Amino acid sequence: NAGVTQTPKFRVLKTGQSMTLLCAQDMNHEYMYWYRQDPGMGLRLIHYSVGEGTTAKGEVPDGYNVSRLKKQNFLLGLESAAPSQTSVYFCASSYPGLKSDTQYFGPGTRLTVL
Amino acid sequence: DAKTTQPPSMDCAEGRAANLPCNHSTISGNEYVYWYRQIHSQGPQYIIHGLKNNETNEMASLIITEDRKSSTLILPHATLRDTAVYYCIGPTTGTASKLTFGTGTRLQVTL
């Protein structure tokens, strides 16, 4: 199993450009998450999904949109990139159980907005 | 939501036990305490979690106080590869377990 993979690994954008980050998981997990991590900070939740076709806002959703058309994929879109969105983006997935909900993270996408 | 407090940094000699403390005085009765670590700039890695009893797995041990207000992650024989930022997390309850990451403890393992 590849686990959680993210595409691309690195990207540089100009202000106002758009892009989509792809997250894929092959563990048949129901839940998927997008986080961002700024330098010296912990991770903050952007959006999450509890199943195919569903999405919900996290702590810092402004400026981002998401879609979960297939169970294994979770897309994060930036419609008009801003320098404040320069960050490392992590995707995670989990299969909620009765006693725990361990999340598995991807390797991250490093985004710079100039 | 539970809030956690951790020391910003700790040092540990290689081969010694690393004991990382965490205060979570507001954790509710049905909330688990999770520990993750992040090595360099990689994605966070799950270590262990617990509710009220002590837990042990191949990576670490978790000691939770009886009043559940604090816990300690123990790496029994720290190696240089254990150098990382360790996050103690008390998850929210609800539809999805949305992990709330603080700034964690930066553990430096030295020779």
PDB file of C-alpha atoms in Angstrom:
ATOM      1  CA  ASN A   1       0.000   0.000   0.000  1.00  0.00           C
ATOM      2  CA  ALA A   2       1.193   3.504  -0.835  1.00  0.00           C
ATOM      3  CA  GLY A   3      -0.789   4.990   2.057  1.00  0.00           C
ATOM      4  CA  VAL A   4      -1.480   8.702   1.582  1.00  0.00           C
ATOM      5  CA  THR A   5       0.114  10.400  -1.402  1.00  0.00           C
ATOM      6  CA  GLN A   6       0.099  14.070  -2.381  1.00  0.00           C
ATOM      7  CA  THR A   7       0.633  15.754  -5.730  1.00  0.00           C
ATOM      8  CA  PRO A   8       2.602  17.909  -6.401  1.00  0.00           C
ATOM      9  CA  LYS A   9       5.433  17.917  -3.850  1.00  0.00           C
ATOM     10  CA  PHE A  10       6.479  21.495  -4.588  1.00  0.00           C
ATOM     11  CA  ARG A  11       4.851  24.420  -6.390  1.00  0.00           C
ATOM     12  CA  VAL A  12       5.516  28.109  -6.878  1.00  0.00           C
ATOM     13  CA  LEU A  13       2.603  30.346  -7.834  1.00  0.00           C
ATOM     14  CA  LYS A  14       2.202  34.007  -8.604  1.00  0.00           C
ATOM     15  CA  THR A  15      -0.416  36.011  -6.738  1.00  0.00           C
ATOM     16  CA  GLY A  16      -3.824  35.504  -8.321  1.00  0.00           C
ATOM     17  CA  GLN A  17      -3.053  32.174  -9.962  1.00  0.00           C
ATOM     18  CA  SER A  18      -5.091  29.105  -9.204  1.00  0.00           C
ATOM     19  CA  MET A  19      -4.126  25.520  -8.554  1.00  0.00           C
ATOM     20  CA  THR A  20      -5.406  22.222  -7.218  1.00  0.00           C
ATOM     21  CA  LEU A  21      -3.636  19.943  -4.772  1.00  0.00           C
ATOM     22  CA  LEU A  22      -4.454  16.256  -5.025  1.00  0.00           C
ATOM     23  CA  CYS A  23      -4.553  13.819  -2.132  1.00  0.00           C
ATOM     24  CA  ALA A  24      -5.041  10.110  -2.695  1.00  0.00           C
ATOM     25  CA  GLN A  25      -5.299   7.226  -0.237  1.00  0.00           C
ATOM     26  CA  ASP A  26      -5.508   3.502  -0.877  1.00  0.00           C
ATOM     27  CA  MET A  27      -6.582   2.406   2.612  1.00  0.00           C
ATOM     28  CA  ASN A  28     -10.341   2.672   1.999  1.00  0.00           C
ATOM     29  CA  HIS A  29     -10.594   5.356   4.667  1.00  0.00           C
ATOM     30  CA  GLU A  30     -13.860   7.230   5.112  1.00  0.00           C
ATOM     31  CA  TYR A  31     -12.490  10.468   6.507  1.00  0.00           C
ATOM     32  CA  MET A  32     -10.000  12.785   4.812  1.00  0.00           C
ATOM     33  CA  TYR A  33      -8.486  16.077   5.942  1.00  0.00           C
ATOM     34  CA  TRP A  34      -6.464  19.005   4.639  1.00  0.00           C
ATOM     35  CA  TYR A  35      -4.132  20.869   7.021  1.00  0.00           C
ATOM     36  CA  ARG A  36      -1.692  23.708   6.552  1.00  0.00           C
ATOM     37  CA  GLN A  37       1.492  24.275   8.529  1.00  0.00           C
ATOM     38  CA  ASP A  38       3.235  27.621   8.663  1.00  0.00           C
ATOM     39  CA  PRO A  39       6.881  27.924   9.815  1.00  0.00           C
ATOM     40  CA  GLY A  40       7.295  27.169  13.514  1.00  0.00           C
ATOM     41  CA  MET A  41       3.608  26.427  13.946  1.00  0.00           C
ATOM     42  CA  GLY A  42       1.464  23.395  14.462  1.00  0.00           C
ATOM     43  CA  LEU A  43      -0.946  22.114  11.842  1.00  0.00           C
ATOM     44  CA  ARG A  44      -4.271  23.852  11.313  1.00  0.00           C
ATOM     45  CA  LEU A  45      -7.288  22.173   9.755  1.00  0.00           C
ATOM     46  CA  ILE A  46      -8.562  23.744   6.529  1.00  0.00           C
ATOM     47  CA  HIS A  47     -11.374  21.415   5.396  1.00  0.00           C
ATOM     48  CA  TYR A  48     -12.332  17.822   5.972  1.00  0.00           C
ATOM     49  CA  SER A  49     -14.637  15.175   4.576  1.00  0.00           C
ATOM     50  CA  VAL A  50     -16.479  12.371   6.356  1.00  0.00           C
ATOM     51  CA  GLY A  51     -17.355  10.531   3.176  1.00  0.00           C
ATOM     52  CA  GLU A  52     -17.628  10.622  -0.590  1.00  0.00           C
ATOM     53  CA  GLY A  53     -19.565  13.676  -1.722  1.00  0.00           C
ATOM     54  CA  THR A  54     -19.361  15.461   1.629  1.00  0.00           C
ATOM     55  CA  THR A  55     -17.111  18.296   2.823  1.00  0.00           C
ATOM     56  CA  ALA A  56     -16.985  20.572   5.842  1.00  0.00           C
ATOM     57  CA  LYS A  57     -15.051  23.616   7.003  1.00  0.00           C
ATOM     58  CA  GLY A  58     -12.225  23.393   9.475  1.00  0.00           C
ATOM     59  CA  GLU A  59     -10.404  26.083  11.424  1.00  0.00           C
ATOM     60  CA  VAL A  60      -9.008  28.122   8.493  1.00  0.00           C
ATOM     61  CA  PRO A  61     -11.202  27.504   5.402  1.00  0.00           C
ATOM     62  CA  ASP A  62     -11.156  30.971   3.797  1.00  0.00           C
ATOM     63  CA  GLY A  63      -9.545  31.108   0.360  1.00  0.00           C
ATOM     64  CA  TYR A  64      -9.804  27.347  -0.194  1.00  0.00           C
ATOM     65  CA  ASN A  65     -12.336  24.981  -1.728  1.00  0.00           C
ATOM     66  CA  VAL A  66     -12.422  21.203  -1.625  1.00  0.00           C
ATOM     67  CA  SER A  67     -14.122  18.327  -3.383  1.00  0.00           C
ATOM     68  CA  ARG A  68     -14.495  14.615  -2.611  1.00  0.00           C
ATOM     69  CA  LEU A  69     -15.955  13.097  -5.751  1.00  0.00           C
ATOM     70  CA  LYS A  70     -14.306   9.739  -5.138  1.00  0.00           C
ATOM     71  CA  LYS A  71     -13.723   8.081  -1.791  1.00  0.00           C
ATOM     72  CA  GLN A  72     -10.005   7.730  -2.380  1.00  0.00           C
ATOM     73  CA  ASN A  73      -9.368  11.324  -3.499  1.00  0.00           C
ATOM     74  CA  PHE A  74      -9.626  14.687  -1.766  1.00  0.00           C
ATOM     75  CA  LEU A  75      -8.854  17.820  -3.767  1.00  0.00           C
ATOM     76  CA  LEU A  76      -7.863  21.198  -2.330  1.00  0.00           C
ATOM     77  CA  GLY A  77      -8.273  24.209  -4.599  1.00  0.00           C
ATOM     78  CA  LEU A  78      -6.903  27.719  -4.410  1.00  0.00           C
ATOM     79  CA  GLU A  79      -8.925  29.932  -6.733  1.00  0.00           C
ATOM     80  CA  SER A  80      -6.802  33.077  -6.409  1.00  0.00           C
ATOM     81  CA  ALA A  81      -3.568  32.447  -4.551  1.00  0.00           C
ATOM     82  CA  ALA A  82      -2.253  35.011  -2.063  1.00  0.00           C
ATOM     83  CA  PRO A  83       1.176  35.259  -0.381  1.00  0.00           C
ATOM     84  CA  SER A  84      -0.525  34.435   2.942  1.00  0.00           C
ATOM     85  CA  GLN A  85      -1.222  30.974   1.547  1.00  0.00           C
ATOM     86  CA  THR A  86       2.482  30.185   1.351  1.00  0.00           C
ATOM     87  CA  SER A  87       2.689  27.112   3.541  1.00  0.00           C
ATOM     88  CA  VAL A  88       3.164  23.372   3.684  1.00  0.00           C
ATOM     89  CA  TYR A  89      -0.065  21.500   3.056  1.00  0.00           C
ATOM     90  CA  PHE A  90      -0.669  18.077   4.551  1.00  0.00           C
ATOM     91  CA  CYS A  91      -3.425  15.668   3.725  1.00  0.00           C
ATOM     92  CA  ALA A  92      -4.543  12.954   6.113  1.00  0.00           C
ATOM     93  CA  SER A  93      -7.059  10.130   6.169  1.00  0.00           C
ATOM     94  CA  SER A  94      -8.635   7.961   8.822  1.00  0.00           C
ATOM     95  CA  TYR A  95     -11.143   5.175   9.329  1.00  0.00           C
ATOM     96  CA  PRO A  96     -13.136   6.039  12.424  1.00  0.00           C
ATOM     97  CA  GLY A  97     -13.584   3.239  14.875  1.00  0.00           C
ATOM     98  CA  LEU A  98     -15.490   2.889  18.087  1.00  0.00           C
ATOM     99  CA  LYS A  99     -12.463   3.684  20.219  1.00  0.00           C
ATOM    100  CA  SER A 100     -10.079   5.642  18.077  1.00  0.00           C
ATOM    101  CA  ASP A 101      -9.624   7.619  14.928  1.00  0.00           C
ATOM    102  CA  THR A 102      -5.957   7.518  14.050  1.00  0.00           C
ATOM    103  CA  GLN A 103      -5.022   9.793  11.188  1.00  0.00           C
ATOM    104  CA  TYR A 104      -2.398   8.912   8.585  1.00  0.00           C
ATOM    105  CA  PHE A 105      -0.599  11.778   6.918  1.00  0.00           C
ATOM    106  CA  GLY A 106       0.885  12.316   3.491  1.00  0.00           C
ATOM    107  CA  PRO A 107       4.371  13.753   2.866  1.00  0.00           C
ATOM    108  CA  GLY A 108       3.152  17.294   2.243  1.00  0.00           C
ATOM    109  CA  THR A 109       3.069  19.844  -0.569  1.00  0.00           C
ATOM    110  CA  ARG A 110       5.297  22.886  -0.233  1.00  0.00           C
ATOM    111  CA  LEU A 111       3.589  25.889  -1.807  1.00  0.00           C
ATOM    112  CA  THR A 112       5.140  29.311  -2.301  1.00  0.00           C
ATOM    113  CA  VAL A 113       3.031  32.221  -3.523  1.00  0.00           C
ATOM    114  CA  LEU A 114       5.011  35.191  -4.809  1.00  0.00           C
TER     115      LEU A 114
ATOM    116  CA  ASP B   1     -12.242  20.951  22.929  1.00  0.00           C
ATOM    117  CA  ALA B   2      -9.341  19.888  25.090  1.00  0.00           C
ATOM    118  CA  LYS B   3      -6.324  22.200  25.217  1.00  0.00           C
ATOM    119  CA  THR B   4      -2.883  20.805  25.883  1.00  0.00           C
ATOM    120  CA  THR B   5       0.295  22.345  27.264  1.00  0.00           C
ATOM    121  CA  GLN B   6       3.764  21.015  26.498  1.00  0.00           C
ATOM    122  CA  PRO B   7       7.294  22.303  27.141  1.00  0.00           C
ATOM    123  CA  PRO B   8       8.721  23.847  23.973  1.00  0.00           C
ATOM    124  CA  SER B   9      11.917  21.802  23.962  1.00  0.00           C
ATOM    125  CA  MET B  10      13.761  18.957  25.689  1.00  0.00           C
ATOM    126  CA  ASP B  11      17.096  17.211  25.331  1.00  0.00           C
ATOM    127  CA  CYS B  12      17.823  13.540  25.841  1.00  0.00           C
ATOM    128  CA  ALA B  13      21.008  11.486  25.610  1.00  0.00           C
ATOM    129  CA  GLU B  14      20.959   8.625  23.154  1.00  0.00           C
ATOM    130  CA  GLY B  15      20.086   5.336  24.829  1.00  0.00           C
ATOM    131  CA  ARG B  16      18.319   7.026  27.716  1.00  0.00           C
ATOM    132  CA  ALA B  17      14.577   7.194  28.244  1.00  0.00           C
ATOM    133  CA  ALA B  18      12.872  10.328  26.962  1.00  0.00           C
ATOM    134  CA  ASN B  19       9.909  11.416  29.095  1.00  0.00           C
ATOM    135  CA  LEU B  20       7.725  14.007  27.420  1.00  0.00           C
ATOM    136  CA  PRO B  21       5.049  15.590  29.632  1.00  0.00           C
ATOM    137  CA  CYS B  22       1.701  17.023  28.626  1.00  0.00           C
ATOM    138  CA  ASN B  23      -0.993  18.811  30.588  1.00  0.00           C
ATOM    139  CA  HIS B  24      -4.581  18.474  29.395  1.00  0.00           C
ATOM    140  CA  SER B  25      -6.584  19.656  32.353  1.00  0.00           C
ATOM    141  CA  THR B  26      -9.751  20.366  30.326  1.00  0.00           C
ATOM    142  CA  ILE B  27     -10.011  17.009  28.587  1.00  0.00           C
ATOM    143  CA  SER B  28     -13.471  15.498  28.890  1.00  0.00           C
ATOM    144  CA  GLY B  29     -14.314  12.016  30.027  1.00  0.00           C
ATOM    145  CA  ASN B  30     -14.708  10.474  26.596  1.00  0.00           C
ATOM    146  CA  GLU B  31     -11.803  12.188  24.859  1.00  0.00           C
ATOM    147  CA  TYR B  32      -8.640  10.314  24.024  1.00  0.00           C
ATOM    148  CA  VAL B  33      -5.136  11.713  24.301  1.00  0.00           C
ATOM    149  CA  TYR B  34      -3.158  11.210  21.105  1.00  0.00           C
ATOM    150  CA  TRP B  35       0.547  11.571  20.490  1.00  0.00           C
ATOM    151  CA  TYR B  36       2.050  12.264  17.093  1.00  0.00           C
ATOM    152  CA  ARG B  37       5.530  13.253  16.043  1.00  0.00           C
ATOM    153  CA  GLN B  38       6.911  15.141  13.087  1.00  0.00           C
ATOM    154  CA  ILE B  39      10.438  14.405  11.964  1.00  0.00           C
ATOM    155  CA  HIS B  40      11.990  17.376  10.192  1.00  0.00           C
ATOM    156  CA  SER B  41       9.384  18.527   7.653  1.00  0.00           C
ATOM    157  CA  GLN B  42       7.708  15.192   7.043  1.00  0.00           C
ATOM    158  CA  GLY B  43       4.039  14.495   7.636  1.00  0.00           C
ATOM    159  CA  PRO B  44       3.088  13.805  11.262  1.00  0.00           C
ATOM    160  CA  GLN B  45       3.354  10.186  12.353  1.00  0.00           C
ATOM    161  CA  TYR B  46       0.976   8.550  14.808  1.00  0.00           C
ATOM    162  CA  ILE B  47       2.674   7.193  17.941  1.00  0.00           C
ATOM    163  CA  ILE B  48       0.101   6.135  20.511  1.00  0.00           C
ATOM    164  CA  HIS B  49      -3.190   7.108  22.128  1.00  0.00           C
ATOM    165  CA  GLY B  50      -5.042   6.388  25.356  1.00  0.00           C
ATOM    166  CA  LEU B  51      -8.173   7.142  27.347  1.00  0.00           C
ATOM    167  CA  LYS B  52      -7.508   6.391  31.001  1.00  0.00           C
ATOM    168  CA  ASN B  53      -5.262   3.362  31.223  1.00  0.00           C
ATOM    169  CA  ASN B  54      -1.550   3.215  30.500  1.00  0.00           C
ATOM    170  CA  GLU B  55      -0.728   2.040  27.003  1.00  0.00           C
ATOM    171  CA  THR B  56       2.325   0.542  25.361  1.00  0.00           C
ATOM    172  CA  ASN B  57       3.190  -0.302  21.784  1.00  0.00           C
ATOM    173  CA  GLU B  58       6.332  -0.945  19.795  1.00  0.00           C
ATOM    174  CA  MET B  59       7.161   2.747  19.641  1.00  0.00           C
ATOM    175  CA  ALA B  60       6.412   4.121  23.090  1.00  0.00           C
ATOM    176  CA  SER B  61       4.533   3.976  26.370  1.00  0.00           C
ATOM    177  CA  LEU B  62       1.848   6.381  27.503  1.00  0.00           C
ATOM    178  CA  ILE B  63       1.252   7.038  31.174  1.00  0.00           C
ATOM    179  CA  ILE B  64      -2.004   8.878  31.995  1.00  0.00           C
ATOM    180  CA  THR B  65      -2.613  10.167  35.508  1.00  0.00           C
ATOM    181  CA  GLU B  66      -5.636   8.905  37.337  1.00  0.00           C
ATOM    182  CA  ASP B  67      -7.383  12.291  37.162  1.00  0.00           C
ATOM    183  CA  ARG B  68      -6.561  12.381  33.390  1.00  0.00           C
ATOM    184  CA  LYS B  69      -5.239  15.927  33.683  1.00  0.00           C
ATOM    185  CA  SER B  70      -1.791  15.028  32.424  1.00  0.00           C
ATOM    186  CA  SER B  71       0.129  12.334  30.628  1.00  0.00           C
ATOM    187  CA  THR B  72       3.712  11.370  29.815  1.00  0.00           C
ATOM    188  CA  LEU B  73       5.012   9.847  26.613  1.00  0.00           C
ATOM    189  CA  ILE B  74       7.988   7.605  27.210  1.00  0.00           C
ATOM    190  CA  LEU B  75      10.499   6.592  24.561  1.00  0.00           C
ATOM    191  CA  PRO B  76      12.369   3.897  26.482  1.00  0.00           C
ATOM    192  CA  HIS B  77      15.677   4.010  24.591  1.00  0.00           C
ATOM    193  CA  ALA B  78      15.884   7.189  22.562  1.00  0.00           C
ATOM    194  CA  THR B  79      17.946   7.194  19.370  1.00  0.00           C
ATOM    195  CA  LEU B  80      19.090  10.021  17.128  1.00  0.00           C
ATOM    196  CA  ARG B  81      16.238   9.126  14.765  1.00  0.00           C
ATOM    197  CA  ASP B  82      13.772  10.062  17.520  1.00  0.00           C
ATOM    198  CA  THR B  83      14.755  13.721  17.189  1.00  0.00           C
ATOM    199  CA  ALA B  84      11.469  15.357  16.217  1.00  0.00           C
ATOM    200  CA  VAL B  85       8.625  17.586  17.345  1.00  0.00           C
ATOM    201  CA  TYR B  86       6.199  15.644  19.520  1.00  0.00           C
ATOM    202  CA  TYR B  87       2.569  16.710  19.664  1.00  0.00           C
ATOM    203  CA  CYS B  88       0.197  15.855  22.480  1.00  0.00           C
ATOM    204  CA  ILE B  89      -3.372  16.219  21.249  1.00  0.00           C
ATOM    205  CA  GLY B  90      -6.728  16.016  22.906  1.00  0.00           C
ATOM    206  CA  PRO B  91      -9.214  15.542  20.043  1.00  0.00           C
ATOM    207  CA  THR B  92     -12.613  17.050  19.717  1.00  0.00           C
ATOM    208  CA  THR B  93     -15.667  14.926  19.895  1.00  0.00           C
ATOM    209  CA  GLY B  94     -18.075  14.986  17.013  1.00  0.00           C
ATOM    210  CA  THR B  95     -18.478  13.570  13.576  1.00  0.00           C
ATOM    211  CA  ALA B  96     -14.807  13.613  12.699  1.00  0.00           C
ATOM    212  CA  SER B  97     -11.815  13.608  14.983  1.00  0.00           C
ATOM    213  CA  LYS B  98     -10.329  16.960  14.086  1.00  0.00           C
ATOM    214  CA  LEU B  99      -6.896  16.991  15.634  1.00  0.00           C
ATOM    215  CA  THR B 100      -5.884  20.311  17.163  1.00  0.00           C
ATOM    216  CA  PHE B 101      -2.125  20.667  16.949  1.00  0.00           C
ATOM    217  CA  GLY B 102      -0.257  23.041  19.225  1.00  0.00           C
ATOM    218  CA  THR B 103       3.416  23.812  18.804  1.00  0.00           C
ATOM    219  CA  GLY B 104       4.533  20.591  20.508  1.00  0.00           C
ATOM    220  CA  THR B 105       7.831  19.700  22.191  1.00  0.00           C
ATOM    221  CA  ARG B 106      10.990  19.692  20.140  1.00  0.00           C
ATOM    222  CA  LEU B 107      13.002  16.693  21.358  1.00  0.00           C
ATOM    223  CA  GLN B 108      16.700  16.740  20.575  1.00  0.00           C
ATOM    224  CA  VAL B 109      18.477  13.422  21.082  1.00  0.00           C
ATOM    225  CA  THR B 110      22.225  13.823  21.395  1.00  0.00           C
ATOM    226  CA  LEU B 111      25.237  11.509  21.492  1.00  0.00           C
TER     227      LEU B 111
END
